[in-house]
């Protein structure tokens, strides 16, 4: 299976011919219609219909599967609609789901576990399911992987801290790990519930973080950002008008942020989720509800000024202002419901962070700012010394 570019292509030769005809004063060439975009390959997480969710944070039932669905496939799978040939990217695992794709669409990451009693871990593979690797499959559950610009992964993982919300049972933090292997590194140390990382266009990690309440003791979730090296954690959005359980933020090509929110686990109120969107120009402003996406587990801004909605038996694209999602043109087995969906397509690559520490590289970039400018002339010389943590008071060697 190959990744599909999800954008229309206009023939350059047709534009040249039209321009030449106009310049020469000849008869105008007939318009050349742009070819339709190639069908999108979808990564869809499905689960047995009505199966209970064992872990609130992971959010996937036992037996969940991550399927790659190609509308252009000619073969049909048993129990599926004609034209669908699902490829099980987690074949051999007891459960798998929540797939995400690198910017160049050459690598997929997802959560899964070998047996129903194993912890949920992070796995990666090629778009056809080959070259599978275990990235974080230790003794603690992991959830919600997202790709960093340098090819590493950021994800949530359970930690042995006290859980501030008893219904979630455990505390969670964000970790970073290399697709090639190695121990994960913790990058957030908040109020013990940092969940659902994703990437902004500027390279910052966007995530949902629980914040303690001033009086009621329950608190609420807000959206935070942090650099992939763990620096610069900051609050991005916290809207008292939205339900307090903010989860699964997703970022569109134009920077629009969407998320779902509902009542806190174990608290009073309906648990049905509602979907909201933020203006990328002013993310601190009040969120706007997407009424047609109520009840969805995941709502992601689409490239075509709409949304990708995954909710039970209803999933597909939702045009802004539309009443119901337009089902995706792919078939699914009739005994499953959809838990998540994303397109296997190229996306703009997020920026890197200038001060990002890349432990695999023997070099780095130093950003120097002259705080005296323009009041005083620029520095004639700048000397950079190496700092040795083993000898913090020694004068380091000049780099």
mmCIF file of C-alpha atoms in Angstrom:
data_model
loop_
_atom_site.group_PDB
_atom_site.id
_atom_site.type_symbol
_atom_site.label_atom_id
_atom_site.label_comp_id
_atom_site.label_asym_id
_atom_site.label_seq_id
_atom_site.Cartn_x
_atom_site.Cartn_y
_atom_site.Cartn_z
ATOM 1 C CA UNK A 1 0.000 0.000 0.000
ATOM 2 C CA UNK A 2 1.275 3.476 -0.786
ATOM 3 C CA UNK A 3 0.461 6.752 0.884
ATOM 4 C CA UNK A 4 -1.890 9.033 -1.034
ATOM 5 C CA UNK A 5 -1.533 12.781 -1.428
ATOM 6 C CA UNK A 6 -4.857 14.335 -0.490
ATOM 7 C CA UNK A 7 -4.806 17.392 -2.745
ATOM 8 C CA UNK A 8 -6.005 18.114 -6.292
ATOM 9 C CA UNK A 9 -3.382 18.405 -9.024
ATOM 10 C CA UNK A 10 -3.629 20.900 -11.848
ATOM 11 C CA UNK A 11 -1.706 20.044 -14.993
ATOM 12 C CA UNK A 12 1.037 22.584 -15.636
ATOM 13 C CA UNK A 13 1.033 21.729 -19.356
ATOM 14 C CA UNK A 14 -2.645 22.708 -19.648
ATOM 15 C CA UNK A 15 -1.934 26.100 -18.109
ATOM 16 C CA UNK A 16 0.949 26.719 -20.517
ATOM 17 C CA UNK A 17 -1.199 25.848 -23.552
ATOM 18 C CA UNK A 18 -3.988 28.149 -22.446
ATOM 19 C CA UNK A 19 -1.541 30.994 -21.912
ATOM 20 C CA UNK A 20 0.049 30.460 -25.314
ATOM 21 C CA UNK A 21 -3.314 30.476 -27.101
ATOM 22 C CA UNK A 22 -4.303 33.740 -25.465
ATOM 23 C CA UNK A 23 -0.963 35.368 -26.304
ATOM 24 C CA UNK A 24 -1.104 34.401 -29.999
ATOM 25 C CA UNK A 25 -4.691 35.586 -30.463
ATOM 26 C CA UNK A 26 -5.818 32.176 -31.646
ATOM 27 C CA UNK A 27 -8.967 30.370 -30.786
ATOM 28 C CA UNK A 28 -9.228 29.789 -27.064
ATOM 29 C CA UNK A 29 -8.441 26.237 -26.072
ATOM 30 C CA UNK A 30 -11.234 24.354 -24.335
ATOM 31 C CA UNK A 31 -10.897 24.284 -20.552
ATOM 32 C CA UNK A 32 -9.101 21.273 -19.179
ATOM 33 C CA UNK A 33 -10.744 19.825 -16.104
ATOM 34 C CA UNK A 34 -8.439 19.010 -13.229
ATOM 35 C CA UNK A 35 -8.331 15.305 -12.486
ATOM 36 C CA UNK A 36 -10.221 14.321 -9.363
ATOM 37 C CA UNK A 37 -8.145 13.773 -6.237
ATOM 38 C CA UNK A 38 -6.997 10.221 -5.653
ATOM 39 C CA UNK A 39 -9.085 8.289 -3.103
ATOM 40 C CA UNK A 40 -7.851 8.718 0.441
ATOM 41 C CA UNK A 41 -6.584 5.725 2.375
ATOM 42 C CA UNK A 42 -8.083 5.819 5.870
ATOM 43 C CA UNK A 43 -6.661 4.513 9.131
ATOM 44 C CA UNK A 44 -9.739 3.540 11.121
ATOM 45 C CA UNK A 45 -9.858 2.183 14.664
ATOM 46 C CA UNK A 46 -12.795 -0.188 15.052
ATOM 47 C CA UNK A 47 -14.006 -2.076 18.095
ATOM 48 C CA UNK A 48 -16.630 -4.768 18.707
ATOM 49 C CA UNK A 49 -20.010 -3.066 18.853
ATOM 50 C CA UNK A 50 -20.989 -2.278 22.442
ATOM 51 C CA UNK A 51 -17.694 -3.533 23.938
ATOM 52 C CA UNK A 52 -16.845 -1.834 27.275
ATOM 53 C CA UNK A 53 -13.806 0.419 27.611
ATOM 54 C CA UNK A 54 -11.489 -0.977 30.253
ATOM 55 C CA UNK A 55 -9.357 2.162 30.719
ATOM 56 C CA UNK A 56 -10.781 5.684 30.574
ATOM 57 C CA UNK A 57 -7.539 7.293 29.376
ATOM 58 C CA UNK A 58 -6.658 4.780 26.653
ATOM 59 C CA UNK A 59 -10.311 4.769 25.687
ATOM 60 C CA UNK A 60 -10.234 1.590 23.579
ATOM 61 C CA UNK A 61 -12.089 -1.666 24.252
ATOM 62 C CA UNK A 62 -10.379 -5.038 24.193
ATOM 63 C CA UNK A 63 -10.315 -6.396 20.674
ATOM 64 C CA UNK A 64 -9.976 -3.000 18.973
ATOM 65 C CA UNK A 65 -8.356 -3.176 15.519
ATOM 66 C CA UNK A 66 -6.459 -0.607 13.436
ATOM 67 C CA UNK A 67 -7.507 -1.028 9.801
ATOM 68 C CA UNK A 68 -6.112 0.627 6.682
ATOM 69 C CA UNK A 69 -9.027 1.069 4.276
ATOM 70 C CA UNK A 70 -8.339 1.841 0.614
ATOM 71 C CA UNK A 71 -11.453 2.829 -1.393
ATOM 72 C CA UNK A 72 -9.585 2.011 -4.614
ATOM 73 C CA UNK A 73 -9.019 -1.616 -3.626
ATOM 74 C CA UNK A 74 -10.853 -4.085 -5.767
ATOM 75 C CA UNK A 75 -11.070 -7.053 -3.416
ATOM 76 C CA UNK A 76 -13.700 -7.277 -0.715
ATOM 77 C CA UNK A 77 -13.132 -8.557 2.792
ATOM 78 C CA UNK A 78 -15.601 -10.961 4.414
ATOM 79 C CA UNK A 79 -18.410 -9.017 6.030
ATOM 80 C CA UNK A 80 -17.398 -5.703 4.491
ATOM 81 C CA UNK A 81 -18.936 -3.616 1.739
ATOM 82 C CA UNK A 82 -17.694 -4.142 -1.833
ATOM 83 C CA UNK A 83 -14.557 -2.191 -2.668
ATOM 84 C CA UNK A 84 -13.039 -2.435 0.805
ATOM 85 C CA UNK A 85 -9.944 -4.480 1.546
ATOM 86 C CA UNK A 86 -8.984 -3.718 5.151
ATOM 87 C CA UNK A 87 -5.359 -4.275 6.134
ATOM 88 C CA UNK A 88 -4.988 -5.020 9.850
ATOM 89 C CA UNK A 89 -1.912 -3.020 10.923
ATOM 90 C CA UNK A 90 -1.984 -4.685 14.349
ATOM 91 C CA UNK A 91 -2.233 -8.254 13.089
ATOM 92 C CA UNK A 92 -1.052 -10.663 15.777
ATOM 93 C CA UNK A 93 -1.774 -8.233 18.637
ATOM 94 C CA UNK A 94 -4.758 -8.688 20.943
ATOM 95 C CA UNK A 95 -5.798 -5.029 20.493
ATOM 96 C CA UNK A 96 -4.611 -2.033 18.468
ATOM 97 C CA UNK A 97 -5.866 1.439 17.580
ATOM 98 C CA UNK A 98 -5.473 5.231 17.605
ATOM 99 C CA UNK A 99 -3.179 5.407 14.585
ATOM 100 C CA UNK A 100 -1.246 8.551 13.651
ATOM 101 C CA UNK A 101 0.909 9.255 10.595
ATOM 102 C CA UNK A 102 4.231 11.013 9.986
ATOM 103 C CA UNK A 103 4.138 14.213 7.923
ATOM 104 C CA UNK A 104 5.483 12.372 4.872
ATOM 105 C CA UNK A 105 3.013 9.491 5.413
ATOM 106 C CA UNK A 106 5.760 6.858 5.474
ATOM 107 C CA UNK A 107 5.330 5.659 9.074
ATOM 108 C CA UNK A 108 2.383 4.881 11.342
ATOM 109 C CA UNK A 109 2.292 4.843 15.151
ATOM 110 C CA UNK A 110 -0.464 3.305 17.272
ATOM 111 C CA UNK A 111 -1.209 1.785 20.669
ATOM 112 C CA UNK A 112 -1.652 -1.924 21.144
ATOM 113 C CA UNK A 113 -0.959 -4.890 23.363
ATOM 114 C CA UNK A 114 0.110 -8.461 22.729
ATOM 115 C CA UNK A 115 -2.384 -10.115 25.088
ATOM 116 C CA UNK A 116 -5.518 -8.820 26.861
ATOM 117 C CA UNK A 117 -3.585 -8.647 30.150
ATOM 118 C CA UNK A 118 -0.487 -6.842 28.831
ATOM 119 C CA UNK A 119 -0.107 -3.068 29.253
ATOM 120 C CA UNK A 120 -1.016 -0.884 26.293
ATOM 121 C CA UNK A 121 2.175 0.086 24.472
ATOM 122 C CA UNK A 122 3.261 2.233 21.539
ATOM 123 C CA UNK A 123 4.097 0.518 18.260
ATOM 124 C CA UNK A 124 5.149 1.761 14.831
ATOM 125 C CA UNK A 125 4.993 0.224 11.371
ATOM 126 C CA UNK A 126 5.013 0.989 7.655
ATOM 127 C CA UNK A 127 1.662 1.951 6.072
ATOM 128 C CA UNK A 128 1.183 -1.634 4.903
ATOM 129 C CA UNK A 129 1.762 -3.064 8.390
ATOM 130 C CA UNK A 130 5.307 -4.284 7.762
ATOM 131 C CA UNK A 131 8.456 -3.230 9.681
ATOM 132 C CA UNK A 132 6.603 -3.209 13.007
ATOM 133 C CA UNK A 133 8.589 -2.043 16.023
ATOM 134 C CA UNK A 134 7.764 -1.842 19.735
ATOM 135 C CA UNK A 135 8.659 1.657 20.957
ATOM 136 C CA UNK A 136 7.255 1.705 24.490
ATOM 137 C CA UNK A 137 5.928 -1.644 25.693
ATOM 138 C CA UNK A 138 7.023 -1.851 29.317
ATOM 139 C CA UNK A 139 5.138 -2.325 32.564
ATOM 140 C CA UNK A 140 2.964 0.820 32.316
ATOM 141 C CA UNK A 141 0.117 1.629 29.957
ATOM 142 C CA UNK A 142 0.772 4.136 27.166
ATOM 143 C CA UNK A 143 -1.722 6.099 25.069
ATOM 144 C CA UNK A 144 -2.166 8.627 22.262
ATOM 145 C CA UNK A 145 1.147 8.699 20.340
ATOM 146 C CA UNK A 146 2.021 11.630 18.066
ATOM 147 C CA UNK A 147 5.013 12.125 15.763
ATOM 148 C CA UNK A 148 7.575 14.871 16.433
ATOM 149 C CA UNK A 149 9.262 16.701 13.518
ATOM 150 C CA UNK A 150 12.538 14.813 14.079
ATOM 151 C CA UNK A 151 10.905 11.367 13.812
ATOM 152 C CA UNK A 152 10.585 10.682 17.538
ATOM 153 C CA UNK A 153 7.287 10.061 19.312
ATOM 154 C CA UNK A 154 5.510 11.806 22.160
ATOM 155 C CA UNK A 155 2.809 9.948 24.089
ATOM 156 C CA UNK A 156 1.090 9.711 27.461
ATOM 157 C CA UNK A 157 2.152 7.010 29.916
ATOM 158 C CA UNK A 158 0.932 6.036 33.380
ATOM 159 C CA UNK A 159 3.254 7.031 36.234
ATOM 160 C CA UNK A 160 3.328 5.931 39.899
ATOM 161 C CA UNK A 161 2.094 9.289 41.225
ATOM 162 C CA UNK A 162 -1.169 9.762 43.160
ATOM 163 C CA UNK A 163 -4.164 10.101 40.841
ATOM 164 C CA UNK A 164 -5.998 13.415 41.406
ATOM 165 C CA UNK A 165 -9.201 11.963 39.937
ATOM 166 C CA UNK A 166 -10.056 8.611 41.590
ATOM 167 C CA UNK A 167 -12.131 7.501 38.591
ATOM 168 C CA UNK A 168 -8.978 7.551 36.411
ATOM 169 C CA UNK A 169 -7.160 5.394 38.994
ATOM 170 C CA UNK A 170 -3.649 6.441 37.904
ATOM 171 C CA UNK A 171 -1.577 9.500 37.154
ATOM 172 C CA UNK A 172 -0.281 10.166 33.634
ATOM 173 C CA UNK A 173 2.533 12.239 32.132
ATOM 174 C CA UNK A 174 3.977 12.866 28.667
ATOM 175 C CA UNK A 175 7.055 10.995 27.464
ATOM 176 C CA UNK A 176 9.257 11.103 24.358
ATOM 177 C CA UNK A 177 10.903 8.047 22.790
ATOM 178 C CA UNK A 178 12.858 7.237 19.651
ATOM 179 C CA UNK A 179 11.244 5.088 16.988
ATOM 180 C CA UNK A 180 14.539 3.192 16.757
ATOM 181 C CA UNK A 181 14.424 2.183 20.421
ATOM 182 C CA UNK A 182 15.660 3.387 23.802
ATOM 183 C CA UNK A 183 14.101 4.268 27.133
ATOM 184 C CA UNK A 184 11.334 6.924 27.080
ATOM 185 C CA UNK A 185 12.120 10.333 28.646
ATOM 186 C CA UNK A 186 9.523 12.147 30.724
ATOM 187 C CA UNK A 187 8.873 15.750 29.634
ATOM 188 C CA UNK A 188 5.895 16.922 31.746
ATOM 189 C CA UNK A 189 5.598 17.182 35.516
ATOM 190 C CA UNK A 190 2.225 18.851 35.967
ATOM 191 C CA UNK A 191 -0.713 18.032 38.211
ATOM 192 C CA UNK A 192 -0.447 14.299 37.434
ATOM 193 C CA UNK A 193 -2.861 14.088 34.477
ATOM 194 C CA UNK A 194 -1.194 15.129 31.204
ATOM 195 C CA UNK A 195 -2.925 13.423 28.270
ATOM 196 C CA UNK A 196 -3.501 13.268 24.510
ATOM 197 C CA UNK A 197 -0.466 14.998 22.953
ATOM 198 C CA UNK A 198 -0.537 16.293 19.401
ATOM 199 C CA UNK A 199 1.594 18.763 17.420
ATOM 200 C CA UNK A 200 1.070 22.405 16.529
ATOM 201 C CA UNK A 201 2.528 23.778 13.290
ATOM 202 C CA UNK A 202 5.289 25.568 15.225
ATOM 203 C CA UNK A 203 6.513 22.292 16.732
ATOM 204 C CA UNK A 204 5.062 22.688 20.212
ATOM 205 C CA UNK A 205 3.281 19.743 21.788
ATOM 206 C CA UNK A 206 -0.386 20.467 22.522
ATOM 207 C CA UNK A 207 -2.007 18.364 25.253
ATOM 208 C CA UNK A 208 -4.838 18.199 27.779
ATOM 209 C CA UNK A 209 -3.820 18.715 31.415
ATOM 210 C CA UNK A 210 -5.880 18.500 34.580
ATOM 211 C CA UNK A 211 -5.772 21.545 36.867
ATOM 212 C CA UNK A 212 -6.874 21.453 40.517
ATOM 213 C CA UNK A 213 -9.964 23.483 41.387
ATOM 214 C CA UNK A 214 -9.770 26.344 43.880
ATOM 215 C CA UNK A 215 -12.750 25.268 45.968
ATOM 216 C CA UNK A 216 -14.739 22.284 44.721
ATOM 217 C CA UNK A 217 -11.788 19.890 44.804
ATOM 218 C CA UNK A 218 -12.648 18.446 41.398
ATOM 219 C CA UNK A 219 -10.731 20.778 39.114
ATOM 220 C CA UNK A 220 -10.972 20.739 35.332
ATOM 221 C CA UNK A 221 -8.869 20.103 32.250
ATOM 222 C CA UNK A 222 -7.283 22.806 30.079
ATOM 223 C CA UNK A 223 -5.140 22.789 26.945
ATOM 224 C CA UNK A 224 -1.408 23.319 27.465
ATOM 225 C CA UNK A 225 1.658 23.434 25.235
ATOM 226 C CA UNK A 226 5.234 22.331 25.897
ATOM 227 C CA UNK A 227 8.358 22.051 23.782
ATOM 228 C CA UNK A 228 9.461 18.480 22.946
ATOM 229 C CA UNK A 229 12.442 18.830 25.273
ATOM 230 C CA UNK A 230 10.143 19.578 28.226
ATOM 231 C CA UNK A 231 10.748 23.331 28.380
ATOM 232 C CA UNK A 232 8.261 26.165 28.140
ATOM 233 C CA UNK A 233 5.090 24.524 29.469
ATOM 234 C CA UNK A 234 2.278 27.086 29.179
ATOM 235 C CA UNK A 235 -1.502 27.238 29.273
ATOM 236 C CA UNK A 236 -3.065 27.726 25.820
ATOM 237 C CA UNK A 237 -6.803 27.529 26.459
ATOM 238 C CA UNK A 238 -9.103 27.065 29.412
ATOM 239 C CA UNK A 239 -12.740 27.936 28.908
ATOM 240 C CA UNK A 240 -15.057 27.770 31.916
ATOM 241 C CA UNK A 241 -18.048 27.609 29.572
ATOM 242 C CA UNK A 242 -17.049 24.212 28.163
ATOM 243 C CA UNK A 243 -17.435 20.924 30.072
ATOM 244 C CA UNK A 244 -14.475 20.252 32.373
ATOM 245 C CA UNK A 245 -13.245 16.952 30.868
ATOM 246 C CA UNK A 246 -11.334 18.253 27.828
ATOM 247 C CA UNK A 247 -9.764 15.478 25.754
ATOM 248 C CA UNK A 248 -8.177 14.572 22.424
ATOM 249 C CA UNK A 249 -7.203 17.901 20.851
ATOM 250 C CA UNK A 250 -6.525 17.761 17.105
ATOM 251 C CA UNK A 251 -4.953 20.398 14.832
ATOM 252 C CA UNK A 252 -5.944 21.165 11.245
ATOM 253 C CA UNK A 253 -3.755 22.361 8.379
ATOM 254 C CA UNK A 254 -4.957 25.931 8.910
ATOM 255 C CA UNK A 255 -4.136 25.764 12.621
ATOM 256 C CA UNK A 256 -7.702 25.267 13.819
ATOM 257 C CA UNK A 257 -7.809 23.253 17.046
ATOM 258 C CA UNK A 258 -10.721 20.932 17.808
ATOM 259 C CA UNK A 259 -11.339 18.914 20.957
ATOM 260 C CA UNK A 260 -14.080 16.986 22.723
ATOM 261 C CA UNK A 261 -15.272 17.656 26.259
ATOM 262 C CA UNK A 262 -17.723 16.192 28.733
ATOM 263 C CA UNK A 263 -18.385 15.675 32.414
ATOM 264 C CA UNK A 264 -15.566 14.510 34.676
ATOM 265 C CA UNK A 265 -15.367 10.737 35.194
ATOM 266 C CA UNK A 266 -17.080 9.699 38.382
ATOM 267 C CA UNK A 267 -18.846 13.035 38.737
ATOM 268 C CA UNK A 268 -22.372 14.209 38.175
ATOM 269 C CA UNK A 269 -23.710 15.105 34.753
ATOM 270 C CA UNK A 270 -24.097 13.437 31.400
ATOM 271 C CA UNK A 271 -20.956 11.833 30.013
ATOM 272 C CA UNK A 272 -21.894 12.404 26.358
ATOM 273 C CA UNK A 273 -19.123 14.399 24.739
ATOM 274 C CA UNK A 274 -19.466 17.673 22.864
ATOM 275 C CA UNK A 275 -17.086 18.972 20.205
ATOM 276 C CA UNK A 276 -15.504 22.427 20.207
ATOM 277 C CA UNK A 277 -13.192 24.436 17.959
ATOM 278 C CA UNK A 278 -10.698 27.236 18.639
ATOM 279 C CA UNK A 279 -9.723 30.136 16.416
ATOM 280 C CA UNK A 280 -5.965 29.666 15.745
ATOM 281 C CA UNK A 281 -5.530 33.454 15.768
ATOM 282 C CA UNK A 282 -6.874 33.694 19.325
ATOM 283 C CA UNK A 283 -6.844 30.291 21.048
ATOM 284 C CA UNK A 284 -7.448 31.844 24.465
ATOM 285 C CA UNK A 285 -10.905 33.071 23.363
ATOM 286 C CA UNK A 286 -14.078 31.115 24.018
ATOM 287 C CA UNK A 287 -14.406 27.838 22.150
ATOM 288 C CA UNK A 288 -17.169 27.429 19.557
ATOM 289 C CA UNK A 289 -19.249 24.261 19.668
ATOM 290 C CA UNK A 290 -19.625 21.988 16.624
ATOM 291 C CA UNK A 291 -23.219 20.850 17.285
ATOM 292 C CA UNK A 292 -23.359 18.225 14.542
ATOM 293 C CA UNK A 293 -20.410 16.349 16.117
ATOM 294 C CA UNK A 294 -21.958 15.753 19.540
ATOM 295 C CA UNK A 295 -21.183 12.335 20.958
ATOM 296 C CA UNK A 296 -17.996 11.921 18.920
ATOM 297 C CA UNK A 297 -14.900 10.428 20.494
ATOM 298 C CA UNK A 298 -12.569 12.283 18.108
ATOM 299 C CA UNK A 299 -13.195 15.388 15.961
ATOM 300 C CA UNK A 300 -10.317 16.552 13.754
ATOM 301 C CA UNK A 301 -10.211 19.650 11.514
ATOM 302 C CA UNK A 302 -10.114 18.526 7.884
ATOM 303 C CA UNK A 303 -8.103 20.047 5.042
ATOM 304 C CA UNK A 304 -11.306 20.875 3.119
ATOM 305 C CA UNK A 305 -12.756 23.368 5.621
ATOM 306 C CA UNK A 306 -14.616 20.694 7.526
ATOM 307 C CA UNK A 307 -14.165 17.988 10.138
ATOM 308 C CA UNK A 308 -13.342 14.310 10.358
ATOM 309 C CA UNK A 309 -15.736 12.794 12.879
ATOM 310 C CA UNK A 310 -15.421 9.365 14.500
ATOM 311 C CA UNK A 311 -18.323 8.275 16.662
ATOM 312 C CA UNK A 312 -19.734 4.775 16.780
ATOM 313 C CA UNK A 313 -21.525 3.866 13.597
ATOM 314 C CA UNK A 314 -21.353 7.467 12.311
ATOM 315 C CA UNK A 315 -18.055 8.593 10.897
ATOM 316 C CA UNK A 316 -16.672 10.438 7.925
ATOM 317 C CA UNK A 317 -16.335 14.037 6.804
ATOM 318 C CA UNK A 318 -18.529 16.760 8.210
ATOM 319 C CA UNK A 319 -18.755 20.002 6.226
ATOM 320 C CA UNK A 320 -18.852 23.120 8.363
ATOM 321 C CA UNK A 321 -22.472 24.065 8.790
ATOM 322 C CA UNK A 322 -23.717 20.619 7.769
ATOM 323 C CA UNK A 323 -26.140 18.679 9.916
ATOM 324 C CA UNK A 324 -24.676 15.187 9.630
ATOM 325 C CA UNK A 325 -21.312 13.725 8.574
ATOM 326 C CA UNK A 326 -20.919 12.420 5.046
ATOM 327 C CA UNK A 327 -19.890 8.756 5.422
ATOM 328 C CA UNK A 328 -16.467 7.937 4.050
ATOM 329 C CA UNK A 329 -16.539 5.954 0.811
ATOM 330 C CA UNK A 330 -15.145 2.804 2.375
ATOM 331 C CA UNK A 331 -16.776 -0.299 3.777
ATOM 332 C CA UNK A 332 -16.469 -1.712 7.274
ATOM 333 C CA UNK A 333 -17.588 -4.967 8.840
ATOM 334 C CA UNK A 334 -21.125 -4.691 10.129
ATOM 335 C CA UNK A 335 -20.388 -5.875 13.663
ATOM 336 C CA UNK A 336 -17.997 -3.046 14.642
ATOM 337 C CA UNK A 337 -18.171 0.628 15.545
ATOM 338 C CA UNK A 338 -15.586 3.343 14.804
ATOM 339 C CA UNK A 339 -13.462 4.759 17.643
ATOM 340 C CA UNK A 340 -11.017 6.925 15.628
ATOM 341 C CA UNK A 341 -10.166 7.793 12.040
ATOM 342 C CA UNK A 342 -7.423 9.681 10.216
ATOM 343 C CA UNK A 343 -6.286 9.950 6.609
ATOM 344 C CA UNK A 344 -3.093 8.211 5.501
ATOM 345 C CA UNK A 345 -1.920 11.286 3.618
ATOM 346 C CA UNK A 346 0.936 13.750 3.621
ATOM 347 C CA UNK A 347 0.682 16.786 5.878
ATOM 348 C CA UNK A 348 2.745 19.949 6.381
ATOM 349 C CA UNK A 349 5.738 19.096 8.534
ATOM 350 C CA UNK A 350 5.716 20.950 11.881
ATOM 351 C CA UNK A 351 8.632 23.240 12.620
ATOM 352 C CA UNK A 352 11.448 22.218 14.911
ATOM 353 C CA UNK A 353 12.237 24.038 18.144
ATOM 354 C CA UNK A 354 15.517 25.994 17.914
ATOM 355 C CA UNK A 355 16.693 24.985 21.389
ATOM 356 C CA UNK A 356 15.556 21.389 20.967
ATOM 357 C CA UNK A 357 18.069 18.907 22.336
ATOM 358 C CA UNK A 358 18.517 16.006 19.938
ATOM 359 C CA UNK A 359 20.563 13.401 21.823
ATOM 360 C CA UNK A 360 21.272 11.442 18.621
ATOM 361 C CA UNK A 361 23.171 14.349 17.065
ATOM 362 C CA UNK A 362 26.718 15.502 17.995
ATOM 363 C CA UNK A 363 25.837 19.097 17.049
ATOM 364 C CA UNK A 364 23.169 21.663 17.819
ATOM 365 C CA UNK A 365 22.032 25.229 17.248
ATOM 366 C CA UNK A 366 22.612 28.126 19.636
ATOM 367 C CA UNK A 367 20.295 31.129 19.440
ATOM 368 C CA UNK A 368 21.935 34.310 20.779
ATOM 369 C CA UNK A 369 19.866 37.431 21.506
ATOM 370 C CA UNK A 370 21.501 40.790 22.294
ATOM 371 C CA UNK A 371 19.299 42.258 25.027
ATOM 372 C CA UNK A 372 21.095 45.634 24.785
ATOM 373 C CA UNK A 373 20.123 46.290 21.156
ATOM 374 C CA UNK A 374 19.337 48.949 19.927
ATOM 375 C CA UNK A 375 20.250 51.088 22.936
ATOM 376 C CA UNK A 376 23.926 50.112 22.655
ATOM 377 C CA UNK A 377 26.095 49.018 19.722
ATOM 378 C CA UNK A 378 26.224 45.336 18.906
ATOM 379 C CA UNK A 379 28.778 43.122 20.620
ATOM 380 C CA UNK A 380 32.115 42.918 18.861
ATOM 381 C CA UNK A 381 32.846 39.418 20.151
ATOM 382 C CA UNK A 382 30.783 36.589 21.622
ATOM 383 C CA UNK A 383 32.467 33.735 23.480
ATOM 384 C CA UNK A 384 30.637 30.452 24.055
ATOM 385 C CA UNK A 385 31.932 28.024 26.664
ATOM 386 C CA UNK A 386 31.082 24.419 27.331
ATOM 387 C CA UNK A 387 29.268 23.760 30.614
ATOM 388 C CA UNK A 388 30.086 20.523 32.405
ATOM 389 C CA UNK A 389 27.439 19.381 34.898
ATOM 390 C CA UNK A 390 30.062 17.278 36.674
ATOM 391 C CA UNK A 391 32.100 20.415 37.426
ATOM 392 C CA UNK A 392 29.557 23.266 37.591
ATOM 393 C CA UNK A 393 31.982 25.848 39.005
ATOM 394 C CA UNK A 394 34.845 25.175 36.605
ATOM 395 C CA UNK A 395 35.490 27.502 33.678
ATOM 396 C CA UNK A 396 34.483 25.485 30.664
ATOM 397 C CA UNK A 397 36.403 25.161 27.438
ATOM 398 C CA UNK A 398 35.705 27.737 24.746
ATOM 399 C CA UNK A 399 33.659 26.277 21.898
#
